[in-house]
Short mmCIF file of the C-alpha atoms (twelve columns), coordinates in Angstrom:
data_MODEL
# 
_entry.id   MODEL 
# 
loop_
_atom_site.group_PDB 
_atom_site.id 
_atom_site.type_symbol 
_atom_site.label_atom_id 
_atom_site.label_alt_id 
_atom_site.label_comp_id 
_atom_site.label_asym_id 
_atom_site.label_seq_id 
_atom_site.Cartn_x 
_atom_site.Cartn_y 
_atom_site.Cartn_z 
_atom_site.pdbx_PDB_model_num 
ATOM 1   C CA . ILE A 1   233.375 125.112 131.555 1 
ATOM 2   C CA . HIS A 2   229.588 125.287 131.828 1 
ATOM 3   C CA . TRP A 3   227.513 122.973 129.640 1 
ATOM 4   C CA . LEU A 4   223.797 122.244 129.524 1 
ATOM 5   C CA . ASN A 5   224.109 118.587 128.587 1 
ATOM 6   C CA . GLU A 6   225.947 115.670 130.103 1 
ATOM 7   C CA . LEU A 7   229.551 115.625 129.018 1 
ATOM 8   C CA . VAL A 8   232.220 113.275 127.917 1 
ATOM 9   C CA . VAL A 9   235.902 113.859 127.348 1 
ATOM 10  C CA . ILE A 10  237.571 111.788 124.660 1 
ATOM 11  C CA . SER A 11  241.332 111.913 124.892 1 
ATOM 12  C CA . SER A 12  243.843 110.665 122.368 1 
ATOM 13  C CA . SER A 13  245.772 107.572 123.330 1 
ATOM 14  C CA . PRO A 14  248.447 105.526 121.549 1 
ATOM 15  C CA . SER A 15  246.728 102.388 122.844 1 
ATOM 16  C CA . GLY A 16  243.493 103.398 121.133 1 
ATOM 17  C CA . LYS A 17  241.502 103.767 124.343 1 
ATOM 18  C CA . LEU A 18  238.631 106.215 124.742 1 
ATOM 19  C CA . PHE A 19  238.927 108.028 128.062 1 
ATOM 20  C CA . ILE A 20  235.442 109.181 129.021 1 
ATOM 21  C CA . LEU A 21  234.276 111.442 131.818 1 
ATOM 22  C CA . ASP A 22  230.481 111.313 132.107 1 
ATOM 23  C CA . LEU A 23  228.847 113.942 134.316 1 
ATOM 24  C CA . MET A 24  225.471 112.412 135.188 1 
ATOM 25  C CA . ASP A 25  224.808 114.569 138.253 1 
ATOM 26  C CA . GLY A 26  225.943 118.055 137.287 1 
ATOM 27  C CA . ASN A 27  226.672 120.424 134.449 1 
ATOM 28  C CA . ILE A 28  229.962 121.977 135.522 1 
ATOM 29  C CA . LEU A 29  233.274 120.521 134.428 1 
ATOM 30  C CA . LYS A 30  236.601 121.847 135.714 1 
ATOM 31  C CA . LEU A 31  239.763 120.957 133.816 1 
ATOM 32  C CA . LYS A 32  243.308 122.103 134.606 1 
ATOM 33  C CA . PHE A 33  245.741 122.632 131.740 1 
ATOM 34  C CA . PRO A 34  249.118 124.374 131.376 1 
ATOM 35  C CA . ASN A 35  249.094 127.966 130.197 1 
ATOM 36  C CA . ASP A 36  249.958 127.102 126.598 1 
ATOM 37  C CA . PHE A 37  246.801 125.160 125.706 1 
ATOM 38  C CA . ILE A 38  244.615 126.051 122.702 1 
ATOM 39  C CA . VAL A 39  240.841 125.620 122.350 1 
ATOM 40  C CA . LEU A 40  239.444 124.902 118.873 1 
ATOM 41  C CA . ASN A 41  235.835 124.646 117.690 1 
ATOM 42  C CA . GLU A 42  234.878 121.228 116.293 1 
ATOM 43  C CA . ILE A 43  231.736 119.951 114.572 1 
ATOM 44  C CA . ASP A 44  230.165 118.733 117.817 1 
ATOM 45  C CA . GLY A 45  232.242 120.221 120.608 1 
ATOM 46  C CA . LEU A 46  235.546 121.789 121.642 1 
ATOM 47  C CA . ARG A 47  239.024 120.394 121.057 1 
ATOM 48  C CA . ILE A 48  241.637 121.274 123.652 1 
ATOM 49  C CA . VAL A 49  245.199 121.031 122.331 1 
ATOM 50  C CA . CYS A 50  248.252 121.053 124.572 1 
ATOM 51  C CA . GLY A 51  251.571 120.058 123.068 1 
ATOM 52  C CA . SER A 52  251.281 116.626 121.467 1 
ATOM 53  C CA . GLN A 53  248.084 115.781 123.361 1 
ATOM 54  C CA . ASN A 54  244.522 116.787 122.604 1 
ATOM 55  C CA . TRP A 55  241.075 116.230 124.093 1 
ATOM 56  C CA . LEU A 56  237.637 116.491 122.551 1 
ATOM 57  C CA . LEU A 57  234.846 117.823 124.756 1 
ATOM 58  C CA . THR A 58  231.423 116.809 123.438 1 
ATOM 59  C CA . ALA A 59  227.941 115.755 124.577 1 
ATOM 60  C CA . MET A 60  227.149 112.117 125.312 1 
ATOM 61  C CA . PRO A 61  224.901 110.749 122.511 1 
ATOM 62  C CA . LYS A 62  221.242 110.491 123.492 1 
ATOM 63  C CA . ILE A 63  221.095 106.842 122.426 1 
ATOM 64  C CA . ILE A 64  223.580 105.835 125.142 1 
ATOM 65  C CA . ASN A 65  221.800 107.792 127.866 1 
ATOM 66  C CA . ASP A 66  218.458 106.258 126.799 1 
ATOM 67  C CA . LEU A 67  219.814 102.708 126.772 1 
ATOM 68  C CA . ASN A 68  221.553 103.088 130.136 1 
ATOM 69  C CA . SER A 69  218.486 104.647 131.759 1 
ATOM 70  C CA . GLY A 70  216.057 102.143 130.224 1 
ATOM 71  C CA . ASP A 71  214.148 104.862 128.339 1 
ATOM 72  C CA . SER A 72  214.824 103.368 124.913 1 
ATOM 73  C CA . SER A 73  212.262 101.044 123.315 1 
ATOM 74  C CA . PHE A 74  215.224 98.727  122.695 1 
ATOM 75  C CA . SER A 75  216.355 98.607  126.342 1 
ATOM 76  C CA . GLU A 76  214.557 95.295  126.869 1 
ATOM 77  C CA . LEU A 77  216.267 93.867  123.818 1 
ATOM 78  C CA . MET A 78  219.613 95.166  125.051 1 
ATOM 79  C CA . GLU A 79  219.108 93.316  128.330 1 
ATOM 80  C CA . MET A 80  218.406 90.157  126.376 1 
ATOM 81  C CA . PHE A 81  221.532 90.685  124.265 1 
ATOM 82  C CA . THR A 82  223.635 91.433  127.363 1 
ATOM 83  C CA . ASN A 83  222.616 88.132  128.911 1 
ATOM 84  C CA . LYS A 84  223.559 86.402  125.641 1 
ATOM 85  C CA . ASN A 85  219.981 85.152  125.395 1 
ATOM 86  C CA . PHE A 86  219.644 85.122  121.634 1 
ATOM 87  C CA . ASP A 87  217.001 82.373  121.686 1 
ATOM 88  C CA . GLY A 88  214.261 84.992  121.618 1 
ATOM 89  C CA . ILE A 89  215.523 86.281  118.283 1 
ATOM 90  C CA . GLN A 90  214.664 82.970  116.634 1 
ATOM 91  C CA . SER A 91  210.964 83.512  117.379 1 
ATOM 92  C CA . MET A 92  210.851 87.150  116.187 1 
ATOM 93  C CA . SER A 93  209.055 88.141  113.022 1 
ATOM 94  C CA . ALA A 94  210.900 89.343  109.932 1 
ATOM 95  C CA . VAL A 95  209.547 92.845  110.574 1 
ATOM 96  C CA . LYS A 96  210.934 92.914  114.133 1 
ATOM 97  C CA . LEU A 97  214.280 91.543  113.003 1 
ATOM 98  C CA . SER A 98  214.448 94.213  110.297 1 
ATOM 99  C CA . GLU A 99  213.797 96.879  112.948 1 
ATOM 100 C CA . ILE A 100 216.652 95.550  115.093 1 
ATOM 101 C CA . ILE A 101 219.050 95.553  112.142 1 
ATOM 102 C CA . GLU A 102 217.980 99.034  111.016 1 
ATOM 103 C CA . TYR A 103 218.263 100.415 114.563 1 
ATOM 104 C CA . SER A 104 221.724 98.897  114.917 1 
ATOM 105 C CA . SER A 105 222.828 100.263 111.541 1 
ATOM 106 C CA . LYS A 106 221.831 103.809 112.521 1 
ATOM 107 C CA . ASN A 107 223.367 103.778 116.000 1 
ATOM 108 C CA . LEU A 108 226.431 101.519 115.921 1 
ATOM 109 C CA . LEU A 109 228.820 104.393 115.264 1 
ATOM 110 C CA . ALA A 110 227.458 106.506 118.140 1 
ATOM 111 C CA . LEU A 111 227.809 103.512 120.462 1 
ATOM 112 C CA . ALA A 112 231.593 103.767 120.047 1 
ATOM 113 C CA . TYR A 113 231.523 105.871 123.229 1 
ATOM 114 C CA . GLU A 114 230.695 102.682 125.120 1 
ATOM 115 C CA . LYS A 115 232.467 99.804  123.417 1 
ATOM 116 C CA . SER A 116 230.649 97.183  125.477 1 
ATOM 117 C CA . LEU A 117 227.273 98.427  124.205 1 
ATOM 118 C CA . GLN A 118 228.589 98.574  120.660 1 
ATOM 119 C CA . ASP A 119 229.894 94.997  120.857 1 
ATOM 120 C CA . ILE A 120 226.522 93.804  122.162 1 
ATOM 121 C CA . PHE A 121 224.617 95.377  119.271 1 
ATOM 122 C CA . ILE A 122 227.127 94.199  116.677 1 
ATOM 123 C CA . GLU A 123 226.749 90.624  117.890 1 
ATOM 124 C CA . ALA A 124 222.954 90.908  118.072 1 
ATOM 125 C CA . ALA A 125 222.719 92.513  114.621 1 
ATOM 126 C CA . LYS A 126 224.856 89.767  113.081 1 
ATOM 127 C CA . TYR A 127 222.712 87.075  114.676 1 
ATOM 128 C CA . SER A 128 219.475 88.833  113.695 1 
ATOM 129 C CA . SER A 129 220.741 89.149  110.136 1 
ATOM 130 C CA . LYS A 130 221.463 85.424  109.995 1 
ATOM 131 C CA . VAL A 131 217.984 84.514  111.292 1 
ATOM 132 C CA . LEU A 132 216.316 86.999  108.920 1 
ATOM 133 C CA . GLU A 133 218.171 85.550  105.954 1 
ATOM 134 C CA . GLU A 134 216.856 82.085  106.843 1 
ATOM 135 C CA . GLN A 135 213.310 83.429  107.128 1 
ATOM 136 C CA . LEU A 136 213.443 85.185  103.742 1 
ATOM 137 C CA . SER A 137 215.313 82.516  101.821 1 
ATOM 138 C CA . PHE A 138 212.152 81.117  100.235 1 
ATOM 139 C CA . ASP A 139 211.122 84.344  98.447  1 
ATOM 140 C CA . GLU A 140 213.171 85.919  95.673  1 
ATOM 141 C CA . ASN A 141 211.684 89.407  96.239  1 
ATOM 142 C CA . SER A 142 212.432 89.158  99.962  1 
ATOM 143 C CA . LYS A 143 216.050 88.358  99.146  1 
ATOM 144 C CA . HIS A 144 216.377 91.769  97.473  1 
ATOM 145 C CA . THR A 145 214.896 93.423  100.573 1 
ATOM 146 C CA . PHE A 146 217.338 91.536  102.746 1 
ATOM 147 C CA . SER A 147 220.273 92.669  100.589 1 
ATOM 148 C CA . TYR A 148 219.210 96.313  101.002 1 
ATOM 149 C CA . ILE A 149 218.814 95.984  104.787 1 
ATOM 150 C CA . THR A 150 222.151 94.267  105.306 1 
ATOM 151 C CA . ALA A 151 224.022 96.652  102.983 1 
ATOM 152 C CA . ASN A 152 223.459 99.470  105.497 1 
ATOM 153 C CA . LEU A 153 224.557 97.199  108.322 1 
ATOM 154 C CA . LYS A 154 227.780 96.246  106.527 1 
ATOM 155 C CA . ARG A 155 228.484 99.945  105.958 1 
ATOM 156 C CA . SER A 156 228.053 100.568 109.708 1 
ATOM 157 C CA . PHE A 157 230.435 97.705  110.493 1 
ATOM 158 C CA . MET A 158 233.001 99.263  108.158 1 
ATOM 159 C CA . GLN A 159 232.607 102.707 109.767 1 
ATOM 160 C CA . CYS A 160 233.106 101.234 113.257 1 
ATOM 161 C CA . GLN A 161 236.212 99.431  112.024 1 
ATOM 162 C CA . MET A 162 237.654 102.613 110.516 1 
ATOM 163 C CA . LEU A 163 236.885 104.727 113.594 1 
ATOM 164 C CA . SER A 164 238.554 102.119 115.783 1 
ATOM 165 C CA . LYS A 165 241.673 102.246 113.582 1 
ATOM 166 C CA . LEU A 166 241.809 106.042 113.866 1 
ATOM 167 C CA . GLN A 167 241.467 105.892 117.654 1 
ATOM 168 C CA . SER A 168 244.162 103.216 117.813 1 
ATOM 169 C CA . ALA A 169 246.411 105.592 115.861 1 
ATOM 170 C CA . GLY A 170 245.917 108.195 118.622 1 
ATOM 171 C CA . MET A 171 243.413 110.429 116.819 1 
ATOM 172 C CA . SER A 172 240.724 111.692 119.187 1 
ATOM 173 C CA . ILE A 173 237.655 112.011 116.991 1 
ATOM 174 C CA . SER A 174 233.972 111.689 117.792 1 
ATOM 175 C CA . PRO A 175 231.606 109.404 115.855 1 
ATOM 176 C CA . ILE A 176 229.652 112.409 114.564 1 
ATOM 177 C CA . GLU A 177 232.807 114.133 113.365 1 
ATOM 178 C CA . PHE A 178 234.038 110.931 111.748 1 
ATOM 179 C CA . ASP A 179 230.703 110.291 110.012 1 
ATOM 180 C CA . ARG A 180 230.734 113.757 108.431 1 
ATOM 181 C CA . LEU A 181 234.422 113.984 107.597 1 
ATOM 182 C CA . SER A 182 234.669 110.463 106.174 1 
ATOM 183 C CA . PHE A 183 232.744 111.680 103.117 1 
ATOM 184 C CA . THR A 184 235.457 114.268 102.480 1 
ATOM 185 C CA . GLU A 185 239.232 114.060 102.362 1 
ATOM 186 C CA . GLN A 186 239.749 115.898 105.656 1 
ATOM 187 C CA . ILE A 187 240.442 112.767 107.710 1 
ATOM 188 C CA . LEU A 188 242.856 111.488 105.059 1 
ATOM 189 C CA . ASN A 189 244.626 114.849 104.923 1 
ATOM 190 C CA . ARG A 190 244.916 114.871 108.711 1 
ATOM 191 C CA . LEU A 191 246.510 111.419 108.633 1 
ATOM 192 C CA . CYS A 192 248.977 112.565 105.970 1 
ATOM 193 C CA . ARG A 193 249.979 115.545 108.127 1 
ATOM 194 C CA . GLN A 194 250.698 113.064 110.919 1 
ATOM 195 C CA . ASP A 195 252.767 110.917 108.507 1 
ATOM 196 C CA . GLN A 196 250.341 108.023 108.871 1 
ATOM 197 C CA . HIS A 197 250.168 107.295 105.154 1 
ATOM 198 C CA . ALA A 198 249.665 103.537 105.529 1 
ATOM 199 C CA . LEU A 199 246.461 104.084 107.508 1 
ATOM 200 C CA . ALA A 200 245.381 106.820 105.075 1 
ATOM 201 C CA . PHE A 201 245.809 104.381 102.168 1 
ATOM 202 C CA . GLU A 202 243.792 101.720 104.001 1 
ATOM 203 C CA . LEU A 203 240.912 104.079 104.826 1 
ATOM 204 C CA . ALA A 204 240.884 105.588 101.330 1 
ATOM 205 C CA . ILE A 205 240.511 102.130 99.804  1 
ATOM 206 C CA . LEU A 206 237.678 101.261 102.207 1 
ATOM 207 C CA . LEU A 207 235.978 104.578 101.390 1 
ATOM 208 C CA . GLU A 208 236.654 104.046 97.664  1 
ATOM 209 C CA . ASN A 209 238.447 107.404 97.524  1 
ATOM 210 C CA . ASP A 210 241.190 108.407 95.108  1 
ATOM 211 C CA . ILE A 211 244.581 107.603 96.668  1 
ATOM 212 C CA . SER A 212 246.715 109.727 94.305  1 
ATOM 213 C CA . SER A 213 246.983 112.723 96.692  1 
ATOM 214 C CA . ILE A 214 248.058 110.413 99.542  1 
ATOM 215 C CA . LEU A 215 250.627 108.767 97.308  1 
ATOM 216 C CA . MET A 216 252.065 112.131 96.176  1 
ATOM 217 C CA . ASP A 217 252.305 113.393 99.768  1 
ATOM 218 C CA . TRP A 218 254.091 110.183 100.811 1 
ATOM 219 C CA . ILE A 219 256.547 110.476 97.880  1 
ATOM 220 C CA . LYS A 220 257.345 114.128 98.692  1 
ATOM 221 C CA . LYS A 221 258.044 113.326 102.330 1 
# 
């Protein structure tokens, strides 16, 4: 398979692990499968299905490549977070802290490809949020701004939690695919087809979706 970008392979796993193959030094990937495999188009790549197993072939998110190569403006911050040196956050301005939280909110889901990076930014965002709240506590108008900023962060935390649950259930799904499908009922329908109604109920409640169709499918089965 020829591809212009760097590649990753996400494979389904009952243990919830993401198996990643990152081609940093080439653009040719050779995979061997039995003769009865099927290739399906997905939102951001190709899904290869063989029996009860499936793999998703998709491009590595730019944010991860930038952070790992040091090209991101937040690479210096990431190094600070990696070394658990959160003291510097205390001295940051409210504007800088807001930028960190906003950046984390936008990219946390994509960082699911590298759980260690995601964990670093989750921890840093939580700490930054705590410091920012202390800085803005004196101003009532600032409190409203803080509520808006942290609402997006809480939503990102919830998305990461839901994606992790899906991966733990053996569903190989990319962050981009999850982000788009979570606004529809496609993920919930997929879970129902796999007889994972308990997880479908849990995700529907988190997404504030109607659970009646899940309930009816469970009753019929």
